[in-house]
Short mmCIF file of C-alpha atoms in Angstrom, two decimals:
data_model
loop_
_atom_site.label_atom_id
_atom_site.label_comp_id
_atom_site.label_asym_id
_atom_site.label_seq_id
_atom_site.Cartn_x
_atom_site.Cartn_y
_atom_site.Cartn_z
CA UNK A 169 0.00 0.00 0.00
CA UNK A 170 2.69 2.06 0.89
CA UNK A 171 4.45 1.67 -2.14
CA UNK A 172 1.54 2.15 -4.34
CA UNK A 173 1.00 6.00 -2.16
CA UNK A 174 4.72 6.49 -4.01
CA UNK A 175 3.66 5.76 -7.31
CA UNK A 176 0.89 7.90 -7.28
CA UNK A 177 2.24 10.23 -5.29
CA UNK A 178 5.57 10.43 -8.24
CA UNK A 179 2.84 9.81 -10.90
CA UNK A 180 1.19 12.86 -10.27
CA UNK A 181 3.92 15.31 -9.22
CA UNK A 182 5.67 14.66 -13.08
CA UNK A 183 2.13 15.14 -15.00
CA UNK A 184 1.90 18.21 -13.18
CA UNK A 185 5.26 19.08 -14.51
CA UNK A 186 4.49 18.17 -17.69
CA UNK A 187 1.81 20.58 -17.88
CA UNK A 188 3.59 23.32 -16.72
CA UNK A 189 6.23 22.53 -18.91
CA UNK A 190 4.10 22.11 -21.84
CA UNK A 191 2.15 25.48 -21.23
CA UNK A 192 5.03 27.16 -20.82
CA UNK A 193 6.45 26.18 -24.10
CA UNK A 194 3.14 26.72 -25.94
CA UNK A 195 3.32 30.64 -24.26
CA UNK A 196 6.92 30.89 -25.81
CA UNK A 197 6.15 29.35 -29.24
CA UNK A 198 3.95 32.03 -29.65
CA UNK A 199 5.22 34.88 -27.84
CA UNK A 200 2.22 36.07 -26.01
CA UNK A 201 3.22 35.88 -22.10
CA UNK A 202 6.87 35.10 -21.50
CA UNK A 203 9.63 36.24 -23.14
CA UNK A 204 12.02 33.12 -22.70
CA UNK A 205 11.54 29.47 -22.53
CA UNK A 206 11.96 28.67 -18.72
CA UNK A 207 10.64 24.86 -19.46
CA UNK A 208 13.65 23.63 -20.35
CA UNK A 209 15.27 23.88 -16.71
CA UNK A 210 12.93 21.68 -15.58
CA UNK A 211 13.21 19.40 -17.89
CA UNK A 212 17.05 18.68 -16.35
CA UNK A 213 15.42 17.53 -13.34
CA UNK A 214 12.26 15.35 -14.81
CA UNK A 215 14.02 12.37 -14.91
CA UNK A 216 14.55 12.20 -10.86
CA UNK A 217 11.56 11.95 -10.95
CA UNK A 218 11.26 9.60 -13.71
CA UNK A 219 13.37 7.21 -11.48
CA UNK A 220 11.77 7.25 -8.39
CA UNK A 221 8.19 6.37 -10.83
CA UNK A 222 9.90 3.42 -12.79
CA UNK A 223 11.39 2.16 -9.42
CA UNK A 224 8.14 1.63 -7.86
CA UNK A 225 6.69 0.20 -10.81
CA UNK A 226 6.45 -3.27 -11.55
CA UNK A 227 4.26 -3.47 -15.00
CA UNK A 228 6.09 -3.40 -17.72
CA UNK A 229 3.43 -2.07 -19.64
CA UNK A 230 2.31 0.55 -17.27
CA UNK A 231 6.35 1.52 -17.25
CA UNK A 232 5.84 1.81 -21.07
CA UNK A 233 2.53 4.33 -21.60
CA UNK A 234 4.30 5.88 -18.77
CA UNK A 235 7.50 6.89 -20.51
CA UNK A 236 5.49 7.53 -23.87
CA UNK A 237 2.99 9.89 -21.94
CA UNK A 238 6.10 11.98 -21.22
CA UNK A 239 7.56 11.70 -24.30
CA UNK A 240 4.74 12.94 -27.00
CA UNK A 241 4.67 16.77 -24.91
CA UNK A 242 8.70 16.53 -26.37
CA UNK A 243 7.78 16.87 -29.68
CA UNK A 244 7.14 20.53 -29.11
CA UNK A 245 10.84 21.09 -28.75
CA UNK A 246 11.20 20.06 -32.25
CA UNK A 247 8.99 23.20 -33.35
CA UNK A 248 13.00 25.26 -33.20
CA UNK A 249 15.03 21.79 -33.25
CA UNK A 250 16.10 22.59 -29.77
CA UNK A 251 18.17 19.43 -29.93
CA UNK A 252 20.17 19.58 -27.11
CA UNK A 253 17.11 19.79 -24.83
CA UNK A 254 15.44 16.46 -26.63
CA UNK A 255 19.49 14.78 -26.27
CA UNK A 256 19.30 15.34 -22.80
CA UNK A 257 16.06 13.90 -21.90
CA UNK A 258 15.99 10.91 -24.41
CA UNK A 259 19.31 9.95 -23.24
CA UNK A 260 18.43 10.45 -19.93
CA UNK A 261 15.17 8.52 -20.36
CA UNK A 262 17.40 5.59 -21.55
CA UNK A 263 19.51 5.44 -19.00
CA UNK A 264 16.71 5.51 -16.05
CA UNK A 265 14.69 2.72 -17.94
CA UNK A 266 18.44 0.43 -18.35
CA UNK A 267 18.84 1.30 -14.45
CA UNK A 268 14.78 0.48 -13.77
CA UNK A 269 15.17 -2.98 -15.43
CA UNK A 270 18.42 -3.84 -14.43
CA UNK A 271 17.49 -3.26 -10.49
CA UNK A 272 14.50 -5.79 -11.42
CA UNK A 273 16.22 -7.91 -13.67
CA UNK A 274 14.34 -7.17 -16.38
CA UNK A 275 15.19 -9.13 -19.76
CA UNK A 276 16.36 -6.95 -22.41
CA UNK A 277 13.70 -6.91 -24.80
CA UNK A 278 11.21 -5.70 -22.19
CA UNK A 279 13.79 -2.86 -21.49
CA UNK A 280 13.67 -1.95 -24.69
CA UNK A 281 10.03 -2.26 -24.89
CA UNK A 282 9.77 0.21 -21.68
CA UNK A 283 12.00 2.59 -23.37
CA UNK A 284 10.73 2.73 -27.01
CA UNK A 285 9.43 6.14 -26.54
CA UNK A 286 12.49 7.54 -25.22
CA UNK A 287 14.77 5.76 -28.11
CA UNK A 288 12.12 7.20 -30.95
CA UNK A 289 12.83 10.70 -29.44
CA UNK A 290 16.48 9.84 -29.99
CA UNK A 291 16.24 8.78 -33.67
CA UNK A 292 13.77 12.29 -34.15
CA UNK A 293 16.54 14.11 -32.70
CA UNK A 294 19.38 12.20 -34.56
CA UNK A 295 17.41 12.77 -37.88
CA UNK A 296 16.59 16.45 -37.44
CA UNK A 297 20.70 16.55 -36.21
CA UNK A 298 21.32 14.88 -39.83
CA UNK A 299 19.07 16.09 -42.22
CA UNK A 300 20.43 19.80 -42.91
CA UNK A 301 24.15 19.85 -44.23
CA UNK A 302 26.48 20.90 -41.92
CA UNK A 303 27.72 23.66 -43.69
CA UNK A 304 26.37 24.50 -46.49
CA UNK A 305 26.05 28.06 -45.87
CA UNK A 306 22.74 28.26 -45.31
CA UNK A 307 22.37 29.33 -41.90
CA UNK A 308 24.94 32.31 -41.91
CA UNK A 309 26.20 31.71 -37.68
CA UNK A 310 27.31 28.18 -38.87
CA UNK A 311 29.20 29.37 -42.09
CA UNK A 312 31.16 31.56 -39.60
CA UNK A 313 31.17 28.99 -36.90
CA UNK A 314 32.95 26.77 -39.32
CA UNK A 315 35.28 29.04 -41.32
CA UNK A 316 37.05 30.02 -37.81
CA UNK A 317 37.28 26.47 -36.67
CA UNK A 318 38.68 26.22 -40.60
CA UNK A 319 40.98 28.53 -40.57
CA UNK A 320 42.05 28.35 -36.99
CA UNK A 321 45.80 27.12 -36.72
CA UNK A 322 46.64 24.18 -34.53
CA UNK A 323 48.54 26.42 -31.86
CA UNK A 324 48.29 29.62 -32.31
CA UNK A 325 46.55 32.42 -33.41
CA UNK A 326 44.87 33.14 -37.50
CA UNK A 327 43.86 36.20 -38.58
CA UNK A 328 41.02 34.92 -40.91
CA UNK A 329 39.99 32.87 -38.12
CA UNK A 330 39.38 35.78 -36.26
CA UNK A 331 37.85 38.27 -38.93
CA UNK A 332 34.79 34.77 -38.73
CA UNK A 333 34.62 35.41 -34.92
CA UNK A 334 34.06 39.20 -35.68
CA UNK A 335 31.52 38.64 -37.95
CA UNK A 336 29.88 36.30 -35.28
CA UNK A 337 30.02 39.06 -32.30
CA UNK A 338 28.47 41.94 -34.51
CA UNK A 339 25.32 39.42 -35.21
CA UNK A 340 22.37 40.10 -32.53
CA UNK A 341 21.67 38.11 -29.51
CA UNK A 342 25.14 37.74 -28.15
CA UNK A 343 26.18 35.07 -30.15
CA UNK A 344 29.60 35.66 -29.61
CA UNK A 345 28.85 34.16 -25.64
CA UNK A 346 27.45 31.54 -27.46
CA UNK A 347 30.45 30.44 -29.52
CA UNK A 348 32.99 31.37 -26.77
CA UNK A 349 34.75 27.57 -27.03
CA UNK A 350 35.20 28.60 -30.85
CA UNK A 351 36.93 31.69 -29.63
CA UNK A 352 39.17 29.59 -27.53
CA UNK A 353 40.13 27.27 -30.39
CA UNK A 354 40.96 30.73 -32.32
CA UNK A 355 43.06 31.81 -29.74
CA UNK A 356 44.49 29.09 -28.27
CA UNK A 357 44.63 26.03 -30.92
CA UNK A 358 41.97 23.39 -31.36
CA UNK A 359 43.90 20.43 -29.58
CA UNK A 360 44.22 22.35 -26.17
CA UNK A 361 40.66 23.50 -26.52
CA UNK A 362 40.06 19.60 -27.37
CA UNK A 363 42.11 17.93 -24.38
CA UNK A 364 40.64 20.27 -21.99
CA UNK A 365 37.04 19.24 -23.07
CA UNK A 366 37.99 15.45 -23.17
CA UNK A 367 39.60 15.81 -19.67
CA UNK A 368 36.44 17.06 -18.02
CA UNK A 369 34.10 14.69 -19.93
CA UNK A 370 36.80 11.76 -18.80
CA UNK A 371 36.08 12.84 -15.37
CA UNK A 372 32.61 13.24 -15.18
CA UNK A 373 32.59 9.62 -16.91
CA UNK A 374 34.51 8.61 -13.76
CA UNK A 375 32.12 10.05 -11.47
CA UNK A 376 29.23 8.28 -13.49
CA UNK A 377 31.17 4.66 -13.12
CA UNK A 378 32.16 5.31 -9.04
CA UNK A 379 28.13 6.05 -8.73
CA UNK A 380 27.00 3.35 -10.82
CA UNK A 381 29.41 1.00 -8.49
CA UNK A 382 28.43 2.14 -5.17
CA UNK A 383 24.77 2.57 -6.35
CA UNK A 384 23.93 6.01 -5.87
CA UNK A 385 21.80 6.49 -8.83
CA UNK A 386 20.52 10.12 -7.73
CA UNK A 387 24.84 11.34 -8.26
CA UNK A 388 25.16 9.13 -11.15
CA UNK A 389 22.34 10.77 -13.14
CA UNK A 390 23.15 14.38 -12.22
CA UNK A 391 26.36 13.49 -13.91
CA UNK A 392 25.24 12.10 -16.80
CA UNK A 393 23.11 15.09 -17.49
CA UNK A 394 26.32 17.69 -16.67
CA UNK A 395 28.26 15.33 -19.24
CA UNK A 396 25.94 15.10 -21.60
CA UNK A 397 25.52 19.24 -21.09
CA UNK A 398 28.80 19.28 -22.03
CA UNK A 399 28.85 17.39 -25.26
CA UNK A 400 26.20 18.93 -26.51
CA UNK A 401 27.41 22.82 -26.21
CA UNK A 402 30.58 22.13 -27.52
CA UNK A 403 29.17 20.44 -30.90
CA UNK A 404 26.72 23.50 -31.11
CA UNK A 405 30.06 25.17 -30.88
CA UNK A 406 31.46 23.74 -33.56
CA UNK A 407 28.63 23.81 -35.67
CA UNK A 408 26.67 20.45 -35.30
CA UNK A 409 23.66 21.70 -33.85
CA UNK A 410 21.87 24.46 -34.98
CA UNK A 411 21.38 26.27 -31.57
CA UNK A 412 22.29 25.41 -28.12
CA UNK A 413 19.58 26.06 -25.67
CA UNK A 414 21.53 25.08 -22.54
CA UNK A 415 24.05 27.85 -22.48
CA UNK A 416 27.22 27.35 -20.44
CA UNK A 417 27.43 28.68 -17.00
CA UNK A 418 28.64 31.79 -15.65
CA UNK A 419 27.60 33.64 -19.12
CA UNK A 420 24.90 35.52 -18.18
CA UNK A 421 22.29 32.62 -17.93
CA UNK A 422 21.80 32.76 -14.08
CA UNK A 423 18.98 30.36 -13.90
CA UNK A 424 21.08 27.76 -15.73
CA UNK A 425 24.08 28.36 -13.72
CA UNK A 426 21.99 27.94 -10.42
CA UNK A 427 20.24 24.44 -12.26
CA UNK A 428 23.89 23.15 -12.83
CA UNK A 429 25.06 24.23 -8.99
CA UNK A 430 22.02 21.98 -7.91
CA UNK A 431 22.86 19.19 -10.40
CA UNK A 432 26.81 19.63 -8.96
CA UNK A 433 25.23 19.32 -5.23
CA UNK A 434 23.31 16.01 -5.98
CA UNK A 435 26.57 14.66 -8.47
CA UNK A 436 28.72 15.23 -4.85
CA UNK A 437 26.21 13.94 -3.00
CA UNK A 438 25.47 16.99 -0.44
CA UNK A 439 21.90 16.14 0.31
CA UNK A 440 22.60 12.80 1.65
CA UNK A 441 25.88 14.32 3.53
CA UNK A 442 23.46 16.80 5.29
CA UNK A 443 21.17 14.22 5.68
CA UNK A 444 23.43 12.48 7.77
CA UNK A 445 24.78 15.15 9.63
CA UNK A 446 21.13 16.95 10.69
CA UNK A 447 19.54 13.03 11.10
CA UNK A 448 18.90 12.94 15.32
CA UNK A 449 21.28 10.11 16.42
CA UNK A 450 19.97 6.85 17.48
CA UNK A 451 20.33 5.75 21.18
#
């Protein structure tokens, strides 16, 4: 009984969520009430809940319409290929329904089954990644974004390189905070740039395994999402994606930068830690 309370009680709390989510990205799409998108934060922290729902559940099937039901409001992101948002919460999706069934020893084909809705929103997103030429110089920030990573020297600094990133800071909309790592392969050489990114990703990878290994799925999500943050902003860097919706932090997106603080909080574990420390000892 007790268990069921849970499930409802999770059930609920991430339809609710949905809803807001979905009415605040119907406001945005057509620019009536709010002038920004603030959806997408959420959306990094759905799939806690996602977890704690698929834990308590036992039906596969149920798991299944579950995952769909909060896959189909996703499509909306699609309406300005907002890619990195559906990246993040397909692969996300995946990886709660692989921990979900291997907890219960589910066989693989039900996992899959479970997670169908989350691996269609990965081959949408993978699709909509594919299906416009990287650089064809149709969309004029790319054709930049690409010329300076082009004419960028290995070490060191290029002169056309940096005429590109000119033309990228003049555009509106701060785009040159946008294409900062760009900037950094301009000035400082793409395999610095490179390393750097691989050593971070490499660590957070760590993290992910030392989580998996102890079992503390809460930390071993919230660094899957930073990591998979992180890939995705620096292919919008160099081009890949269109737009990057999760800018990096500490550039002016303070409700970003305070989403990643939390997601660094639960990745080290601090609510358990003061969990422990304000929990009334036991005679």
């Amino acid at each position: 009984m007790i268990v069921n309370n849970i499930k409802k009680y999770y059930i609920s709390l991430s339809c609710i969520l949905l809803v807001i989510i979905s009415v605040f990205k119907l406001t945005y799409i057509n620019r009536e009430y709010f002038g920004a998108d603030y959806s997408v934060y959420a959306l990094l922290f759905m799939p806690f809940l996602y977890c704690k729902v698929l834990d308590n559940t036992d039906d596969a099937s149920m798991k299944m319409c579950f995952n769909w039901i909060c896959v189909v409001p996703m499509s909306m992101y699609l309406y300005r290929r907002q890619l990195d948002v559906l990246f993040t919460y397909s692969i996300m999706g995946l990886l709660i329904t692989f921990l979900a069934g291997n907890r219960r020893k589910g066989r693989i084909a039900e996992t899959l089954g479970v997670g169908s809705g989350f691996i269609f929103l990965n081959i949408v997103s993978l699709y909509f990644t594919l299906s416009q030429p990287l650089f064809d110089g149709a969309d004029y920030k790319r054709y930049c974004v690409y010329n300076a990573l082009k004419n960028a020297k290995m070490f060191g600094f290029s002169r056309n390189a940096e005429e590109y990133l000119n033309m990228l800071g003049n555009m509106p909309l701060k785009l040159s905070n946008k294409y900062f790592i760009a900037q950094n392969i301009v000035s400082h050489g793409i395999v610095p740039v490179f390393l750097a990114v691989l050593i971070i990703v490499a660590a957070l990878s760590a993290a992910i395994c030392v989580s998996y290994r102890k079992r503390r799925y809460l930390p071993m999500m919230a660094a899957a999402t930073i990591t998979i943050q992180i890939i995705c902003y620096f292919l919008a860097n160099i081009g890949v994606f269109e737009n990057c919706v999760y800018e990096i932090i500490f550039h002016g997106n303070i409700m970003y930068t305070l989403c990643v603080l939390v997601l660094v909080f639960i990745m080290f574990d601090v609510p358990r830690g003061v969990w422990h420390v304000l929990k009334p000892a036991h005679n």
